Amino acid sequence: DAKTTQPTSMDCAEGRAANLPCNHSTISGNEYVYWYRQIHSQGPQYIIHGLKNNETNEMASLIITEDRKSSTLILPHATLRDTAVYYCIVRVPLDLIGNEKLTFGTGTRLTIIP
Amino acid sequence: DVKVTQSSRYLVKRTGEKVFLECVQDMDHENMFWYRQDPGLGLRLIYFSYDVKMKEKGDIPEGYSVSREKKERFSLILESASTNQTSMYLCASSSGGQSSGANVLTFGAGSRLTVL
């Protein structure tokens, strides 16, 4: 299984870009990187995922290095509501038809400072 | 708005009781999952199912069983609850398949179980 390593916690000033790093040095060629976040007392929420290319959606951008051994989630203009635990995980194939399980680590606790 | 609904937000049970945690999704998803979440340990996968009546053990299945009689419902069962099963339990579902977005998980709000 590809494992991920994330910093335990980070702070970011409100209005600035929050850059959350993730290392996944053992990722294999067909494994996607997923990001989720969890606001206190709620279930995790999907943010974005990618394979090789950089991705962007209305919530965030995902930058994956060329060797795919690390990635960075970027929240371009952080607000207080972005305070949450952010999980970087990789897809572990379950069977030949593409079903899979996702294993979560402990994530990065991001605090947005007013 | 699509959703995953967990029947109980908070439960308090006694040691030895049988506990049912229910989860229902309205997205016609193939895959369903049960996780537990504890401080410092992140989310750990208990059981999952990728078809009706199918179930697979996750990373920590001991002390738990599951039931999936209908596609939309996935139940987690604690046959004899113990204090070390006090935790937040999270249900999730995904559509399944090979497209890149097919395995995005949608989570419920969680069920916080306390076993006394």
Short mmCIF file of C-alpha atoms in Angstrom, two decimals:
data_model
loop_
_atom_site.label_atom_id
_atom_site.label_comp_id
_atom_site.label_asym_id
_atom_site.label_seq_id
_atom_site.Cartn_x
_atom_site.Cartn_y
_atom_site.Cartn_z
CA ASP A 1 0.00 0.00 0.00
CA ALA A 2 1.23 3.49 -0.78
CA LYS A 3 1.53 5.46 2.46
CA THR A 4 1.35 9.21 2.85
CA THR A 5 3.19 11.56 5.16
CA GLN A 6 1.78 14.95 6.12
CA PRO A 7 2.77 17.57 8.69
CA THR A 8 0.76 17.30 11.86
CA SER A 9 -0.33 20.92 11.88
CA MET A 10 -0.02 24.20 10.00
CA ASP A 11 -1.18 27.78 10.40
CA CYS A 12 -2.09 30.20 7.63
CA ALA A 13 -3.19 33.84 7.73
CA GLU A 14 -6.69 34.58 6.52
CA GLY A 15 -6.72 35.70 2.89
CA ARG A 16 -3.37 34.09 2.09
CA ALA A 17 -2.81 30.92 0.10
CA ALA A 18 -2.59 27.78 2.21
CA ASN A 19 -0.17 25.20 0.84
CA LEU A 20 -0.49 21.74 2.34
CA PRO A 21 2.25 19.24 1.43
CA CYS A 22 2.00 15.48 1.21
CA ASN A 23 4.68 12.86 0.55
CA HIS A 24 3.73 9.57 -1.11
CA SER A 25 7.09 8.23 -2.24
CA THR A 26 5.87 4.63 -2.72
CA ILE A 27 2.93 5.50 -4.94
CA SER A 28 2.51 3.25 -7.97
CA GLY A 29 1.81 4.33 -11.52
CA ASN A 30 -1.95 3.85 -11.53
CA GLU A 31 -2.72 5.22 -8.07
CA TYR A 32 -4.58 8.49 -7.70
CA VAL A 33 -3.98 11.03 -4.96
CA TYR A 34 -7.12 12.20 -3.16
CA TRP A 35 -7.61 15.07 -0.75
CA TYR A 36 -10.39 15.33 1.80
CA ARG A 37 -10.99 17.63 4.72
CA GLN A 38 -12.88 17.26 7.95
CA ILE A 39 -14.36 20.14 9.84
CA HIS A 40 -14.89 19.51 13.53
CA SER A 41 -17.72 17.08 14.32
CA GLN A 42 -18.55 16.46 10.67
CA GLY A 43 -17.77 13.67 8.24
CA PRO A 44 -14.86 14.16 5.81
CA GLN A 45 -15.58 16.11 2.64
CA TYR A 46 -14.02 15.41 -0.74
CA ILE A 47 -11.88 18.24 -2.16
CA ILE A 48 -9.97 17.12 -5.24
CA HIS A 49 -8.03 14.24 -6.77
CA GLY A 50 -5.43 13.72 -9.49
CA LEU A 51 -3.13 11.23 -11.16
CA LYS A 52 -0.28 13.04 -12.94
CA ASN A 53 -1.39 16.47 -14.05
CA ASN A 54 -2.20 19.46 -11.91
CA GLU A 55 -5.88 19.82 -11.17
CA THR A 56 -8.07 22.74 -10.17
CA ASN A 57 -11.68 23.02 -9.09
CA GLU A 58 -13.81 25.56 -7.27
CA MET A 59 -12.35 24.56 -3.91
CA ALA A 60 -8.64 24.09 -4.49
CA SER A 61 -5.70 23.28 -6.73
CA LEU A 62 -3.63 20.13 -6.63
CA ILE A 63 -0.01 20.17 -7.74
CA ILE A 64 1.63 16.75 -8.26
CA THR A 65 5.38 16.56 -8.81
CA GLU A 66 6.65 15.02 -12.01
CA ASP A 67 7.95 11.94 -10.20
CA ARG A 68 4.58 11.71 -8.36
CA LYS A 69 6.30 11.22 -5.04
CA SER A 70 4.71 14.29 -3.49
CA SER A 71 1.86 16.70 -3.96
CA THR A 72 0.60 20.02 -2.62
CA LEU A 73 -2.96 21.10 -2.01
CA ILE A 74 -3.44 24.83 -2.47
CA LEU A 75 -6.34 26.81 -1.01
CA PRO A 76 -5.84 30.08 -2.88
CA HIS A 77 -7.51 32.51 -0.47
CA ALA A 78 -7.96 30.85 2.89
CA THR A 79 -10.93 31.82 5.04
CA LEU A 80 -11.74 30.97 8.65
CA ARG A 81 -14.12 28.28 7.38
CA ASP A 82 -11.14 26.43 5.90
CA THR A 83 -9.94 25.55 9.40
CA ALA A 84 -10.08 21.75 9.35
CA VAL A 85 -8.05 18.54 9.23
CA TYR A 86 -6.86 17.81 5.70
CA TYR A 87 -6.21 14.24 4.57
CA CYS A 88 -4.01 13.22 1.67
CA ILE A 89 -4.61 9.62 0.66
CA VAL A 90 -3.82 7.34 -2.24
CA ARG A 91 -6.05 4.83 -3.94
CA VAL A 92 -5.38 1.19 -3.22
CA PRO A 93 -6.93 -1.07 -5.87
CA LEU A 94 -9.29 -3.72 -4.54
CA ASP A 95 -10.04 -5.77 -7.56
CA LEU A 96 -9.82 -5.85 -11.31
CA ILE A 97 -12.94 -3.82 -11.95
CA GLY A 98 -11.56 -0.76 -10.26
CA ASN A 99 -13.22 -0.85 -6.89
CA GLU A 100 -10.95 0.26 -4.14
CA LYS A 101 -10.63 1.18 -0.55
CA LEU A 102 -9.15 4.39 0.70
CA THR A 103 -7.07 4.35 3.85
CA PHE A 104 -6.85 7.57 5.83
CA GLY A 105 -3.95 8.69 7.98
CA THR A 106 -4.06 11.37 10.66
CA GLY A 107 -3.90 14.34 8.29
CA THR A 108 -2.79 17.96 8.76
CA ARG A 109 -4.66 20.20 11.14
CA LEU A 110 -4.85 23.55 9.33
CA THR A 111 -5.70 26.61 11.40
CA ILE A 112 -6.58 29.85 9.63
CA ILE A 113 -5.51 32.83 11.70
CA PRO A 114 -7.66 36.01 11.50
CA ASP B 1 -28.85 17.09 -2.51
CA VAL B 2 -27.28 13.65 -2.44
CA LYS B 3 -26.46 12.31 0.94
CA VAL B 4 -25.40 9.56 3.26
CA THR B 5 -27.57 9.40 6.35
CA GLN B 6 -26.55 7.78 9.60
CA SER B 7 -29.51 6.99 11.78
CA SER B 8 -28.11 8.05 15.14
CA ARG B 9 -25.88 11.02 15.83
CA TYR B 10 -25.19 10.08 19.46
CA LEU B 11 -25.66 6.76 21.24
CA VAL B 12 -24.90 5.59 24.76
CA LYS B 13 -24.86 1.84 25.37
CA ARG B 14 -23.78 -0.50 28.12
CA THR B 15 -21.05 -3.12 27.94
CA GLY B 16 -22.38 -6.34 26.46
CA GLU B 17 -25.29 -4.76 24.61
CA LYS B 18 -25.86 -5.45 20.92
CA VAL B 19 -25.57 -2.26 18.91
CA PHE B 20 -26.79 -1.50 15.41
CA LEU B 21 -25.51 1.48 13.46
CA GLU B 22 -27.51 2.14 10.33
CA CYS B 23 -26.41 3.92 7.19
CA VAL B 24 -28.49 4.76 4.14
CA GLN B 25 -27.38 6.41 0.88
CA ASP B 26 -29.65 7.80 -1.82
CA MET B 27 -27.11 7.94 -4.66
CA ASP B 28 -27.48 4.37 -5.97
CA HIS B 29 -23.85 3.78 -5.04
CA GLU B 30 -22.34 0.32 -5.35
CA ASN B 31 -19.72 0.64 -2.60
CA MET B 32 -20.26 1.35 1.07
CA PHE B 33 -17.78 1.61 3.93
CA TRP B 34 -17.63 1.81 7.70
CA TYR B 35 -14.78 3.64 9.42
CA ARG B 36 -14.08 4.47 13.02
CA GLN B 37 -12.23 7.58 14.07
CA ASP B 38 -10.25 7.98 17.28
CA PRO B 39 -7.98 10.83 18.40
CA GLY B 40 -4.45 10.40 17.11
CA LEU B 41 -5.36 7.38 14.98
CA GLY B 42 -7.18 8.97 12.07
CA LEU B 43 -9.88 7.04 10.22
CA ARG B 44 -9.57 3.28 10.22
CA LEU B 45 -11.54 1.03 7.89
CA ILE B 46 -13.68 -1.60 9.63
CA TYR B 47 -15.64 -3.23 6.80
CA PHE B 48 -16.69 -2.43 3.28
CA SER B 49 -19.07 -3.76 0.70
CA TYR B 50 -19.04 -3.40 -3.08
CA ASP B 51 -22.29 -5.21 -3.78
CA VAL B 52 -25.48 -6.29 -2.07
CA LYS B 53 -24.83 -9.18 0.29
CA MET B 54 -21.08 -8.82 -0.25
CA LYS B 55 -18.76 -7.75 2.54
CA GLU B 56 -15.03 -7.52 3.01
CA LYS B 57 -12.93 -7.00 6.11
CA GLY B 58 -11.08 -3.76 6.43
CA ASP B 59 -8.14 -3.06 8.68
CA ILE B 60 -9.85 -3.51 12.07
CA PRO B 61 -12.85 -5.88 11.73
CA GLU B 62 -12.51 -7.60 15.10
CA GLY B 63 -15.57 -7.18 17.27
CA TYR B 64 -17.75 -5.99 14.39
CA SER B 65 -19.97 -7.47 11.72
CA VAL B 66 -21.95 -5.89 8.88
CA SER B 67 -25.06 -6.47 6.85
CA ARG B 68 -25.97 -5.29 3.38
CA GLU B 69 -29.35 -6.72 2.40
CA LYS B 70 -30.27 -3.78 0.16
CA LYS B 71 -28.08 -1.63 -2.03
CA GLU B 72 -28.84 1.58 -0.19
CA ARG B 73 -28.37 0.30 3.36
CA PHE B 74 -25.22 -0.83 5.15
CA SER B 75 -25.43 -1.72 8.83
CA LEU B 76 -22.61 -2.05 11.32
CA ILE B 77 -23.24 -4.44 14.20
CA LEU B 78 -21.46 -4.69 17.52
CA GLU B 79 -22.55 -8.09 18.85
CA SER B 80 -21.39 -7.36 22.39
CA ALA B 81 -20.28 -3.79 22.86
CA SER B 82 -17.13 -3.10 24.86
CA THR B 83 -15.69 0.11 26.25
CA ASN B 84 -12.86 0.08 23.70
CA GLN B 85 -15.47 0.45 20.98
CA THR B 86 -16.33 3.93 22.20
CA SER B 87 -15.62 5.99 19.11
CA MET B 88 -16.94 8.08 16.25
CA TYR B 89 -18.26 5.83 13.48
CA LEU B 90 -18.40 7.13 9.92
CA CYS B 91 -20.24 5.59 7.01
CA ALA B 92 -19.31 6.40 3.41
CA SER B 93 -20.29 5.38 -0.09
CA SER B 94 -18.87 5.60 -3.60
CA SER B 95 -20.26 4.80 -7.01
CA GLY B 96 -17.55 2.30 -7.90
CA GLY B 97 -16.06 1.44 -11.28
CA GLN B 98 -13.01 2.51 -13.23
CA SER B 99 -13.56 6.17 -14.00
CA SER B 100 -11.34 8.53 -12.03
CA GLY B 101 -14.20 9.98 -10.04
CA ALA B 102 -15.99 6.73 -9.39
CA ASN B 103 -14.34 6.16 -6.06
CA VAL B 104 -14.81 9.56 -4.50
CA LEU B 105 -16.25 8.93 -1.06
CA THR B 106 -19.31 10.69 0.29
CA PHE B 107 -19.46 10.53 4.07
CA GLY B 108 -22.27 10.69 6.56
CA ALA B 109 -22.18 13.05 9.54
CA GLY B 110 -21.01 10.32 11.91
CA SER B 111 -22.38 8.45 14.90
CA ARG B 112 -20.68 9.02 18.22
CA LEU B 113 -20.99 5.88 20.32
CA THR B 114 -20.19 5.76 24.01
CA VAL B 115 -20.04 2.35 25.71
CA LEU B 116 -20.24 2.47 29.50
#
